[in-house]
Coordinates of C-alpha atoms and ligand atoms in Angstrom, one line a residue:
X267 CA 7.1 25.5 -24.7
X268 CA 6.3 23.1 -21.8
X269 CA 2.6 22.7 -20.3
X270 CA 3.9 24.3 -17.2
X271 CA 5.7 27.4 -18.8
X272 CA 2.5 27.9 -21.4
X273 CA 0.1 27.6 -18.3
X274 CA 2.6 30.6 -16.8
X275 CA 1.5 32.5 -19.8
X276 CA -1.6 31.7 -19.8
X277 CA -2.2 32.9 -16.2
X278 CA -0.5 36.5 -17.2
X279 CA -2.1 37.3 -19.8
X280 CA -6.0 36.2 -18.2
X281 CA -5.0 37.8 -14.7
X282 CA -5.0 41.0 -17.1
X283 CA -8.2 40.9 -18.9
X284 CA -10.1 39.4 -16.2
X285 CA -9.7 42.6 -13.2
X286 CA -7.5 40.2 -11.6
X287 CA -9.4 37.8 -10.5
X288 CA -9.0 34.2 -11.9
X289 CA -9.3 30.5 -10.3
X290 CA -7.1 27.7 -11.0
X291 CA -8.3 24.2 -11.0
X292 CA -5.6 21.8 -11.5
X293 CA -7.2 18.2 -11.9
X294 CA -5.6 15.3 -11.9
X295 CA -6.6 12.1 -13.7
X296 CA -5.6 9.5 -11.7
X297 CA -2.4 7.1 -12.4
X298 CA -2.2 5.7 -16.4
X299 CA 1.2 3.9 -15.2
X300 CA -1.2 1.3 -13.4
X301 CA -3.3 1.8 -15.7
X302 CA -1.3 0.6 -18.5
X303 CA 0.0 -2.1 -16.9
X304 CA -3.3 -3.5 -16.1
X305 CA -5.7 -2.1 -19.4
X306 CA -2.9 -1.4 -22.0
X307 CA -1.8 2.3 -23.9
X308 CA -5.1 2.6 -25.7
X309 CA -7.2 2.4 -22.1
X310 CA -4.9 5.2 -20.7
X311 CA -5.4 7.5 -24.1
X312 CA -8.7 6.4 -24.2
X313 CA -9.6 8.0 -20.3
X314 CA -7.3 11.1 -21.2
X315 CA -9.7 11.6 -24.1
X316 CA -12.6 11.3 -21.9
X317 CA -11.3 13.9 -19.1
X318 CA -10.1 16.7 -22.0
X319 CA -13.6 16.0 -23.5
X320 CA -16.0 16.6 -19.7
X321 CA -13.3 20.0 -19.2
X322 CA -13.9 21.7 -22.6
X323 CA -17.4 20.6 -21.8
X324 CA -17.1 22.6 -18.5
X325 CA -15.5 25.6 -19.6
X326 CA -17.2 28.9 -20.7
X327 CA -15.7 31.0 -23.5
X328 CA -13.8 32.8 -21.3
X329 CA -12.7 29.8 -19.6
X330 CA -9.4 27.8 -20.8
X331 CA -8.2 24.0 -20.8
X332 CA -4.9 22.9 -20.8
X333 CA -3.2 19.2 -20.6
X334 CA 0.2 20.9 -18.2
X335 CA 1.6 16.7 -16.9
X336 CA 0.7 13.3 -17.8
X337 CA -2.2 13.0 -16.5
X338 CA -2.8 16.8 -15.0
X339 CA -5.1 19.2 -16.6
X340 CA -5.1 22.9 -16.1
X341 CA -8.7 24.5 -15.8
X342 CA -8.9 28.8 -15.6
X343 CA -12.0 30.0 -14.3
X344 CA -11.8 34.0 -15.6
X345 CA -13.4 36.7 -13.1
X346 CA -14.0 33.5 -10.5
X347 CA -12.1 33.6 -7.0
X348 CA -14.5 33.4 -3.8
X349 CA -14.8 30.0 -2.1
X350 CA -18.0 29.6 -2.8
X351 CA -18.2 30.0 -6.4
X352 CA -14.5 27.5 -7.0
X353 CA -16.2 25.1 -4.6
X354 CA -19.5 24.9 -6.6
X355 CA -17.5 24.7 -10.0
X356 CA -15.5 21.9 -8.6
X357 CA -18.7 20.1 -7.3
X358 CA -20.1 20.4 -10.8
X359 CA -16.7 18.7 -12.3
X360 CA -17.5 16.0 -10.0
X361 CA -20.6 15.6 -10.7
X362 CA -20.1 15.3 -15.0
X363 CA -17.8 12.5 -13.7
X364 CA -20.1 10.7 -11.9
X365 CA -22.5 11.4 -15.4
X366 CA -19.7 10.1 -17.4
X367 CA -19.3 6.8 -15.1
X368 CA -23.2 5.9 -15.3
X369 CA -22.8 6.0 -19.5
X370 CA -19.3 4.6 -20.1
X371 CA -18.2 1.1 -20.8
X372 CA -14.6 1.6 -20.4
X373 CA -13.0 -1.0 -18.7
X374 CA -11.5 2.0 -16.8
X375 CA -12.8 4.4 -14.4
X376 CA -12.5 8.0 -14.2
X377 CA -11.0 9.1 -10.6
X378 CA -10.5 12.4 -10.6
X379 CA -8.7 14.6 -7.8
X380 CA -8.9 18.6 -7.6
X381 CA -6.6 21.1 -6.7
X382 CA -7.9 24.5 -5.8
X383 CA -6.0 27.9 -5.9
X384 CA -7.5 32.0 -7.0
X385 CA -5.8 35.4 -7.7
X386 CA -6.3 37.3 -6.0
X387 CA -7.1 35.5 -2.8
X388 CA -4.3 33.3 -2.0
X389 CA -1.4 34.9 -3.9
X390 CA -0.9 37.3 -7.0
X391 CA 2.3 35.6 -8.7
X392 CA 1.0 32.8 -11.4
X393 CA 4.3 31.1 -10.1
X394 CA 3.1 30.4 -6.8
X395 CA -0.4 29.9 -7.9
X396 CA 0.8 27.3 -9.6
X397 CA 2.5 25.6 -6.5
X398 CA -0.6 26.5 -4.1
X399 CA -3.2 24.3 -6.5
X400 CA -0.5 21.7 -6.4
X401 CA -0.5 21.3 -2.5
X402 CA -4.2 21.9 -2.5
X403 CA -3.8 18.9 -5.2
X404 CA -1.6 16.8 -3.0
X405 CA -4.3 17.0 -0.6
X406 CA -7.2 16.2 -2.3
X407 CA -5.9 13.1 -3.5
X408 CA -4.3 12.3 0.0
X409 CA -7.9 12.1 1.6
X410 CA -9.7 11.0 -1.4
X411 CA -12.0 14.1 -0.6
X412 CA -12.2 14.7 -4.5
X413 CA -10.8 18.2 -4.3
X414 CA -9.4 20.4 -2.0
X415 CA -9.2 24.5 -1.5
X416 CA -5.6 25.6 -0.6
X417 CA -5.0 27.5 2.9
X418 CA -2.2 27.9 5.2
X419 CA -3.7 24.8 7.5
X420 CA -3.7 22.7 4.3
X421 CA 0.3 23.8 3.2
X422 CA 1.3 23.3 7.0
X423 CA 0.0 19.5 6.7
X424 CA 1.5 19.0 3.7
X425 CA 4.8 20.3 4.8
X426 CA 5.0 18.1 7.9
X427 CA 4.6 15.1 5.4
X428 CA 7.0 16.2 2.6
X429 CA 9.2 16.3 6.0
X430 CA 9.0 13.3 7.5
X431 CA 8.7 12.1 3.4
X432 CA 12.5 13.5 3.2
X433 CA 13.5 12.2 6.4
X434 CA 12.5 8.5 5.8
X435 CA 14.6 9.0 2.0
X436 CA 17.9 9.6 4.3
X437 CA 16.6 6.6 7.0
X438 CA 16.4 4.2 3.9
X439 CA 19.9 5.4 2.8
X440 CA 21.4 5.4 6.0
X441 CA 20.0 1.9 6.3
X442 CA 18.1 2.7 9.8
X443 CA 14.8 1.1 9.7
X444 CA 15.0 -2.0 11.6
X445 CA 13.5 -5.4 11.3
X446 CA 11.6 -7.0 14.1
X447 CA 10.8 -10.4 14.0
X448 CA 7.6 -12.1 15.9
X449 CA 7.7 -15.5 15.7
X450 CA 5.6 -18.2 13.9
X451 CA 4.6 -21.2 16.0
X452 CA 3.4 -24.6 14.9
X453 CA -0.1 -25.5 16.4
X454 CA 0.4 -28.6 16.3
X455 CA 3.9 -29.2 19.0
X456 CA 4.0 -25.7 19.5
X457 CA 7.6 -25.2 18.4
X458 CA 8.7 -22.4 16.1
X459 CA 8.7 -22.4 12.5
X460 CA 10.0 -19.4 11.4
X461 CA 9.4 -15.8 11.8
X462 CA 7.7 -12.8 10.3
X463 CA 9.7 -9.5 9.4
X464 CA 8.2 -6.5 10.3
X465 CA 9.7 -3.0 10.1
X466 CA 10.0 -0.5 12.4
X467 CA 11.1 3.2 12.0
X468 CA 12.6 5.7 14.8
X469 CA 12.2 8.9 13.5
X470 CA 14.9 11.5 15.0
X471 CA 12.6 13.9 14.9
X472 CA 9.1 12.5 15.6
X473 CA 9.9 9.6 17.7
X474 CA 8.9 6.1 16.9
X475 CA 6.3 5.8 13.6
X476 CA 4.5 2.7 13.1
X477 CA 4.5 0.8 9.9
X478 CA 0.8 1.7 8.9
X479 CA 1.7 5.3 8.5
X480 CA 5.6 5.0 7.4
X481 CA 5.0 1.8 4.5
X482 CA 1.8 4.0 2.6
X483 CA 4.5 7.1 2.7
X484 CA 7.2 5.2 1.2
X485 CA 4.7 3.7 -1.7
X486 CA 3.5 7.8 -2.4
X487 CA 7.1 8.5 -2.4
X488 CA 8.4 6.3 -4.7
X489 CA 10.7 4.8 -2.1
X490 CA 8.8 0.9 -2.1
X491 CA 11.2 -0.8 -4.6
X492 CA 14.2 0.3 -2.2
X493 CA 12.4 -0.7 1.3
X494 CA 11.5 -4.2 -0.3
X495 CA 15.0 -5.1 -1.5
X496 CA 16.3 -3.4 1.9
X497 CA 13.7 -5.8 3.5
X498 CA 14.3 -9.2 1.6
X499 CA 18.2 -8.6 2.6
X500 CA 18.3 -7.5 5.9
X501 CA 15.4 -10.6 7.0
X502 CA 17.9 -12.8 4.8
X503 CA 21.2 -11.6 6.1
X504 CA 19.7 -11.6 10.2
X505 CA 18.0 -14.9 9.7
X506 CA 21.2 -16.5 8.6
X507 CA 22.7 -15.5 12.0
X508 CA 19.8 -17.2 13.9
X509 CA 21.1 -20.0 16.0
X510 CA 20.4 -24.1 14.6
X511 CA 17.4 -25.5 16.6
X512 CA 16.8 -28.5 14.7
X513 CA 14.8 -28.0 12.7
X514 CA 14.3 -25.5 9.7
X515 CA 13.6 -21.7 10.3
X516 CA 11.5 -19.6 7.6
X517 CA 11.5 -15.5 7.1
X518 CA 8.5 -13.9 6.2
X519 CA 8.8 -10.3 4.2
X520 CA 6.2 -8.2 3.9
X521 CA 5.0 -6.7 0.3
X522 CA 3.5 -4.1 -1.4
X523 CA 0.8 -5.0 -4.2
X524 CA 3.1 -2.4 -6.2
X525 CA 6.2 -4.9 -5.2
X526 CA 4.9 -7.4 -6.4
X527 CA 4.2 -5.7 -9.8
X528 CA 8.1 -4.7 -9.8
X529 CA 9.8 -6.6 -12.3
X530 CA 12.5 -6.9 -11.3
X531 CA 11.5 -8.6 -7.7
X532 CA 12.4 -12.6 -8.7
X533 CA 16.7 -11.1 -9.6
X534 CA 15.8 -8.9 -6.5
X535 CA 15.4 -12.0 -5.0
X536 CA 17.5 -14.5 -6.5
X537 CA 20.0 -12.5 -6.0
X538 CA 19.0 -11.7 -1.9
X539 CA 19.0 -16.0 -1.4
X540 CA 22.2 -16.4 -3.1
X541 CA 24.0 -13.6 -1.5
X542 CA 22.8 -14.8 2.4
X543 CA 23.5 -18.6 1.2
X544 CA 19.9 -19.3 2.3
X545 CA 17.6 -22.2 1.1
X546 CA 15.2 -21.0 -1.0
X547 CA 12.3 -22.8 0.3
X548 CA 13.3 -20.3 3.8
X549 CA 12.3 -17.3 2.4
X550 CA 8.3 -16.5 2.7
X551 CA 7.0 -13.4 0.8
X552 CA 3.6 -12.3 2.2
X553 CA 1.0 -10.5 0.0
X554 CA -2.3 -9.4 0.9
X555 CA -5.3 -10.8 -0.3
X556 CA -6.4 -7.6 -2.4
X557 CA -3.0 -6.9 -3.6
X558 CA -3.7 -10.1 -5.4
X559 CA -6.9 -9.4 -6.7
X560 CA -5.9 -5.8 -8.2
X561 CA -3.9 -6.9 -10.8
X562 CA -4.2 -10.8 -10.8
X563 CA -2.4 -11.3 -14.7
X564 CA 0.8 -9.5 -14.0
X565 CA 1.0 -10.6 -10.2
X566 CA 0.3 -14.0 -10.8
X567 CA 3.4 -14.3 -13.4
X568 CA 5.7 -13.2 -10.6
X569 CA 4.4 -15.4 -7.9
X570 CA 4.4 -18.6 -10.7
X571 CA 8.0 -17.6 -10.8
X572 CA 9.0 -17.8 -7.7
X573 CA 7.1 -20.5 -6.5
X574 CA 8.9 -22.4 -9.2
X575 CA 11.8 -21.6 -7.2
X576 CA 10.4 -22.7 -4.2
X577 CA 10.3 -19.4 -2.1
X578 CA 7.3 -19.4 0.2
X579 CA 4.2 -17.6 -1.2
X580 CA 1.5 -16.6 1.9
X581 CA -1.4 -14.7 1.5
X582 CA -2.1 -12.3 4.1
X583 CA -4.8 -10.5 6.0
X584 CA -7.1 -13.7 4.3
X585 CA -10.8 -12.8 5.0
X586 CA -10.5 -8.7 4.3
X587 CA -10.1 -8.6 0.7
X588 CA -12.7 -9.5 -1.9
X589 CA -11.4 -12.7 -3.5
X590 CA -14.1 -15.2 -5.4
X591 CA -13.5 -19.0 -4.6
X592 CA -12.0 -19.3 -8.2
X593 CA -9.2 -17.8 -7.1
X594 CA -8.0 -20.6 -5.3
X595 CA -8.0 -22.6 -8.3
X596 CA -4.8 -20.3 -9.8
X597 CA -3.1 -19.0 -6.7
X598 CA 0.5 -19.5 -6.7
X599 CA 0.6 -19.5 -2.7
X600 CA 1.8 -22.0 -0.1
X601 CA 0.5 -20.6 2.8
X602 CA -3.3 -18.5 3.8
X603 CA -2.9 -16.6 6.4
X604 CA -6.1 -16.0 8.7
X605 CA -7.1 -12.3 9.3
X606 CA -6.7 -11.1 13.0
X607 CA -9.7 -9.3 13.2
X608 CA -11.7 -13.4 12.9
X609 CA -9.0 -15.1 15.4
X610 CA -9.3 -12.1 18.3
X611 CA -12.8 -12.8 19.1
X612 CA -13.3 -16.6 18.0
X613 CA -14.0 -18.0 21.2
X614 CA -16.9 -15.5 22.3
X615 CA -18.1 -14.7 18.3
X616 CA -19.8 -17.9 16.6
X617 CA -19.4 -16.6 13.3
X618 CA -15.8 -15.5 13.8
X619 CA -15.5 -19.1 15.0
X620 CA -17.5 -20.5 11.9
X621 CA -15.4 -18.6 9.3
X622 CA -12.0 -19.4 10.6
X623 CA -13.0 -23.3 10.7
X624 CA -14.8 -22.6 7.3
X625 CA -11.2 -21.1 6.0
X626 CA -8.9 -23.4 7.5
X627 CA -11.1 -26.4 5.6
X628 CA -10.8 -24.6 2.7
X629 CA -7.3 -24.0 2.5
X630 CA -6.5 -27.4 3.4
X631 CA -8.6 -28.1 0.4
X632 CA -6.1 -26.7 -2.1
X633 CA -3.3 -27.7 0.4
X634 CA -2.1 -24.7 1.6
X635 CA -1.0 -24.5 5.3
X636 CA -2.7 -22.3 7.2
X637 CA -1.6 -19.5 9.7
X638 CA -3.5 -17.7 12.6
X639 CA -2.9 -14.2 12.8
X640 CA -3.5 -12.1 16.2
X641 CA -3.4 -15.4 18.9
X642 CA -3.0 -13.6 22.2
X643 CA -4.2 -16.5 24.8
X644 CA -3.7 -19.9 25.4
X645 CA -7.3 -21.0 25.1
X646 CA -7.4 -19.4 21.5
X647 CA -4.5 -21.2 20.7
X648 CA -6.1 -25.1 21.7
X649 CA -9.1 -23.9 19.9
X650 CA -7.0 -23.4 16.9
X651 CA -5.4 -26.4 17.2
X652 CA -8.8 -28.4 17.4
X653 CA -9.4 -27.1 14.2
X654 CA -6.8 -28.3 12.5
X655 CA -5.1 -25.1 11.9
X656 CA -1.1 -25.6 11.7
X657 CA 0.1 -22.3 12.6
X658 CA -0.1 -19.6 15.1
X659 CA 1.3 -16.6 15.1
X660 CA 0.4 -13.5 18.4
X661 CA 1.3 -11.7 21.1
X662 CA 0.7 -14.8 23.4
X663 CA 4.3 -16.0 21.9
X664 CA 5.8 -13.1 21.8
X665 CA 5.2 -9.7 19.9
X666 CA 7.9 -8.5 17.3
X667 CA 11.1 -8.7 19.1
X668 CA 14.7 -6.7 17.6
X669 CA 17.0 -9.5 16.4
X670 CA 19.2 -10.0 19.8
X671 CA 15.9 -11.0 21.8
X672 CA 14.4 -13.0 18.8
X673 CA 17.8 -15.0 19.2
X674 CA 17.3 -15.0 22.8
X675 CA 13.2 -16.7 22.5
X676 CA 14.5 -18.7 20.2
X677 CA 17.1 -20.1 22.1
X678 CA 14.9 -20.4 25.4
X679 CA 12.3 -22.3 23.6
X680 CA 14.5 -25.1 22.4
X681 CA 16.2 -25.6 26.2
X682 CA 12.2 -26.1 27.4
X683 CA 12.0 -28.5 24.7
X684 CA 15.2 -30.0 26.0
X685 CA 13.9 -30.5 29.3
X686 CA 10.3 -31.7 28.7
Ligands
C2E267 P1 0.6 -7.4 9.0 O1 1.5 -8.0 7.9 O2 -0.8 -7.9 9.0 O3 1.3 -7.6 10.4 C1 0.7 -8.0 11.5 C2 0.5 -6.9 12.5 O4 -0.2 -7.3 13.6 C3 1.8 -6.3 13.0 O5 1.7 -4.9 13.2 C4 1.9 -7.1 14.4 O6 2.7 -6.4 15.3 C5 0.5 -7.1 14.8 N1 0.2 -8.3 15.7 C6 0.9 -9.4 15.8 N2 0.4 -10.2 16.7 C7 -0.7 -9.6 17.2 C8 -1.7 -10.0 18.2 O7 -1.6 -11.1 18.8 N3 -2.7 -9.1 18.5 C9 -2.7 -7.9 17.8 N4 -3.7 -7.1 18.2 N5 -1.8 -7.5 16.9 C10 -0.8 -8.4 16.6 P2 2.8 -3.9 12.7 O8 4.1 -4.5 13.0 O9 2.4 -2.6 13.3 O10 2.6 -3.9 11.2 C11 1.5 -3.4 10.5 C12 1.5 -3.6 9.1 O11 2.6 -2.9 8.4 C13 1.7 -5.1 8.7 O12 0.5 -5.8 8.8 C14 2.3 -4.9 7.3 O13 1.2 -4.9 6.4 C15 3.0 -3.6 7.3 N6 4.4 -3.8 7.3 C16 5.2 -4.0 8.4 N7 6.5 -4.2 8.0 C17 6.5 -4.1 6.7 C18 7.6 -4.3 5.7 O14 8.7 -4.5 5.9 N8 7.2 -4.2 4.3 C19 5.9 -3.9 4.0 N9 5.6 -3.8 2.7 N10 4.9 -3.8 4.9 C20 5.2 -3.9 6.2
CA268 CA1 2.1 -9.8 7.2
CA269 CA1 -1.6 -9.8 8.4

């Protein structure tokens, strides 16, 4: 019998000894698949152990325990089902995690989520009870609250996002996201050196929906692997269409720390350059600073890899993440880009001024050029360029532009050259 059809049982046959009232807990353990990839098998058994061991620990007599997924536990709380009471036995679960983090060594940490659903309060078939924790599940984990308490508020959320979840499946499919591109400048004669690729999604439903909230859907959906490869070939196959100014043009994709886990992104990629018939060195792949950091070993591999094939390794959003200065001393990367949130405010902030002079030394150090993220003025710009910094990149070019009026900057900058 499956975890989920024994759980079923399980729920009968308590919901009949216990006058009918009976709490289900589902609690989730967080994500072994990272885990093992980072820590190894035994480090995933190992914090399995330690979850099964703080339930049973938990439980009363009457109480039961049951391991339903991979990393999902099933907890039944007999004769327990007003909010109050759930809520304080979830709190305590929570807190003989927090007991088991101050006395473990384990090179993992327990992060546990908490799904909340009762007989007879929110529904009386085991069935749906089942489903109702999930959501509740689903929810807790979505806003890192630790658990969450189904209700009809909480199921309408979720339904809106399972919604637009589905409806960004078909747009992948269908191949209608589309790729922007905002332009890269050099600081130096101020003539273009490429472009970044950034996505943008028009929902037929909702209207137009921004990256930040459409990218983290696609990584809880599963659906990152096919956006990235749908990325790399659509930035490869538009940039090869871009019109011959002279002088080199490079793409810049975005990517997920998961992405860059995937292993099968340097065929992905191989396959992208050889396909378009573009030089390898005119592909950029950007990853953040923390995505990095996360899982340096495996990461690292990839990025060695690819930099061996010359494709472009930049490290974005350079300032936010958490990166000791040893870092530098392995980091596949060919390019740092500055954070927006240092350049925006440079010229009336000191210390934003200070660390983006600090960062383009730095980077120069270990010969990386660097980029400036978020220039929106002119003056920014020359300050920049006193600096030293190579790069600028902000809505005082352009913002991201759809590929006919990238074409269209691109072609009007080279006839000012012309005339100067
Ligand atoms: P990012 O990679 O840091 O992209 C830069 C963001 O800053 C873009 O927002 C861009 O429009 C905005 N920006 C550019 N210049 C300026 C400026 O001068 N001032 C200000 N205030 N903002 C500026 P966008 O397009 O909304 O993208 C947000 C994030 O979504 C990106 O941050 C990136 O992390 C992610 N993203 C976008 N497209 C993709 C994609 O194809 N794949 C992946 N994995 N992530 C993507
Ligand atoms: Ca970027
Ligand atoms: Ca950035």
């Amino acid at each position: 019998m499956t975890g989920h059809a024994a759980l079923l049982d399980d729920l009968q046959a308590m919901q009949k000894q216990s006058d009918g009232s009976l709490t289900l807990l589902l609690v989730d353990a967080g994500y072994p698949g990272k885990i093992i990839a980072q820590h190894g098998q035994q480090a995933a058994d190992d914090l399995l152990y330690q979850v099964a061991t703080l339930l049973k620990n938990f439980c009363r007599k009457k109480d039961s325990v049951s391991r339903i997924g991979d990393h999902t536990f099933a907890v039944l709380l007999a004769g327990v089902s007003k909010s109050g009471h759930t809520v304080l036995a979830a709190e305590k679960i929570m807190r003989m995690q927090r007991e088991v983090l101050e006395t473990s060594d384990s090179p993992v940490r327990l992060d546990l989520s908490i799904g909340i659903a009762s007989f007879p309060r929110h529904t009386k078939s085991p069935e749906d009870l089942v489903q109702k924790a999930r959501i509740a599940l689903e929810v807790a984990r979505d806003t890192k609250s630790g658990y969450a308490t189904y209700s009809p508020v909480v199921a309408a959320t979720m339904a809106s996002k399972w919604d637009l979840q589905q409806e960004l499946v078909a747009a992948i499919e269908t191949g209608s996201l589309e790729l922007y591109f905002q332009p890269k400048v050099s600081a130096v004669d101020r003539q273009p050196v490429g472009a970044e690729a950034l996505m943008r999604w028009t929902s037929l439903k909702h209207g137009p929906i921004g990256p930040d909230i459409f990218i983290p859907l696609a990584e809880q959906a599963g659906l990152m692997k096919d956006l990235t490869r749908y990325a790399i070939n659509a930035a490869l196959r538009q940039a090869s269409e871009w019109p011959d100014i002279g002088r080199p043009l490079a793409v810049a994709v975005n990517m997920t720390p998961e992405s860059i886990q995937d292993p099968d992104l340097v065929d992905i990629v191989n396959s992208a350059l050889s396909i378009w018939g573009a030089p390898n060195r005119e592909l950029v792949l950007e990853i953040t600073e923390s995505a990095l950091v996360e899982d340096s070993e495996n990461s690292f591999a990839t990025l060695y890899r690819l930099r061996e094939l010359g494709v472009g390794i930049s490290i974005d959003d350079f300032g936010t993440g958490y990166s000791s200065l040893s870092y530098f001393k392995d980091i596949p990367a060919s390019e740092l880009k500055i954070d927006q949130s240092f350049v925006l405010n440079m010229l009336t902030e000191e210390k934003d001024r200070n660390i983006v002079e600090t960062v383009i030394w730095l980077a120069h150090r270990f010969d990386l050029t660097v980029v400036a993220e978020g220039v929106e003025s002119v003056e920014i710009l020359e300050a920049l360029a006193g600096m030293g910094c190579d790069v600028a990149q902000g809505y005082y070019f352009a913002k991201a532009l759809p590929q006919e009026e990238f074409i269209e900057w691109l072609i009007d900058q080279s006839s000012k050259t012309a005339r100067a």
